């Protein structure tokens, strides 16, 4: 349909709709029906207040049941519902009395459609897709009552030529609506499958995440293909497009694709999984989640680092809980040479037994590691199985306990010591050094005179 034809069609429809509304005020019967419509709209307001104060009172169990089972919010008044019920009652009375009731029928039908739309918005709870679908249904009802639905659809189905390309607005809009609805449904199904997988404790965490990603990807691909088929696009024509898309991904989205593939590899080889404690590039924390592009790592200070998946593949990663969660920690200690190292060993081992996070098996040990310049060097080695709770804090607790135990037993932790030896010189040596200094001082003056 050409642009001029479309403009003429819209103009004709406008004149026809205007004449129809003007004709609705021709006779006394029409005025009576409009008066009844106004009466229903006015009466519905006190009815909604009365019902809200009695049956639908927030303290009543019926209101709470509606909010729980039907998803009605506290702001739902029900005014359009009561107005539509009054409209249908008035239409029934006029129909049985064989009075003109065409306007009452359309009024009640439109209010019923709006009530369903308002109820759908409450059930949607802010979700865009249900609200969009209910709004389209409401518009379709209005067009059907006006007798313009078929004409409007035919207008959208008409081909529009733009240069050498022709397209149908109806096909494009139906494709967009279908894609939105199918993506929403597939997202709900994938989320339900993910929740079901989370309950399967016999599956590894990385396997659950991988299957969840697979469900989401399959849902998105099927949704796009179904929407394109609905829009009337031949899927065989996607071969050239997919080739161009592959080249674009290879150049423009190289990092994105690399991170996506790296995420799949991480999930398949199970090198890291949610809950593992890792260390990479001086970042120490536990894995909160694995996404398609990055891994979320939460540190002990509650900072969440988003590390690209590619870095976890190419860089060196320390996984503190890869095979198990048992970790050995070392704490260095130095005591004076006047102390008995055997006594120090027993004191240190007794001191750390009161710390609950230290495991009894493998049991802690205290080793003599060397004789330093100022102290006898010893080292405590102990095990924990909860690295997620922190490593630095347990080492600090151990050192505090050892400090207190050594102080109680009067064992000295020495300071670093250095011996400085000064040698005396004779008067003749001092005279020679002074002559050499005077000679060096006079040498620059001689060079300047030359």
Tab-separated table of C-alpha atoms in Angstrom, residues 24-40 90-91 93-94 97 99-105 107:
chain	number	residue	atom	x	y	z
A	24	UNK	CA	-24.539	7.582	19.425
A	25	UNK	CA	-26.243	10.786	20.657
A	26	UNK	CA	-29.098	10.945	18.134
A	27	UNK	CA	-32.240	9.822	19.970
A	28	UNK	CA	-33.606	9.928	23.528
A	29	UNK	CA	-32.801	6.250	23.965
A	30	UNK	CA	-29.110	6.966	23.435
A	31	UNK	CA	-29.157	9.767	25.995
A	32	UNK	CA	-30.843	7.474	28.515
A	33	UNK	CA	-28.128	4.857	27.985
A	34	UNK	CA	-25.372	7.422	28.500
A	35	UNK	CA	-27.099	8.556	31.682
A	36	UNK	CA	-27.148	4.942	32.887
A	37	UNK	CA	-23.422	4.673	32.035
A	38	UNK	CA	-22.694	7.779	34.125
A	39	UNK	CA	-24.837	6.351	36.938
A	40	UNK	CA	-22.832	3.098	36.915
A	90	UNK	CA	-28.087	-2.571	33.638
A	91	UNK	CA	-27.642	-4.161	30.221
A	93	UNK	CA	-32.401	-5.218	32.675
A	94	UNK	CA	-32.590	-3.183	29.440
A	97	UNK	CA	-37.285	-4.987	28.979
A	99	UNK	CA	-35.095	-1.361	25.496
A	100	UNK	CA	-32.166	-0.005	23.476
A	101	UNK	CA	-28.993	-1.437	25.056
A	102	UNK	CA	-26.235	-1.258	22.411
A	103	UNK	CA	-24.285	1.439	24.223
A	104	UNK	CA	-24.669	-0.378	27.561
A	105	UNK	CA	-23.317	-3.584	25.996
A	107	UNK	CA	-19.677	-0.012	27.880
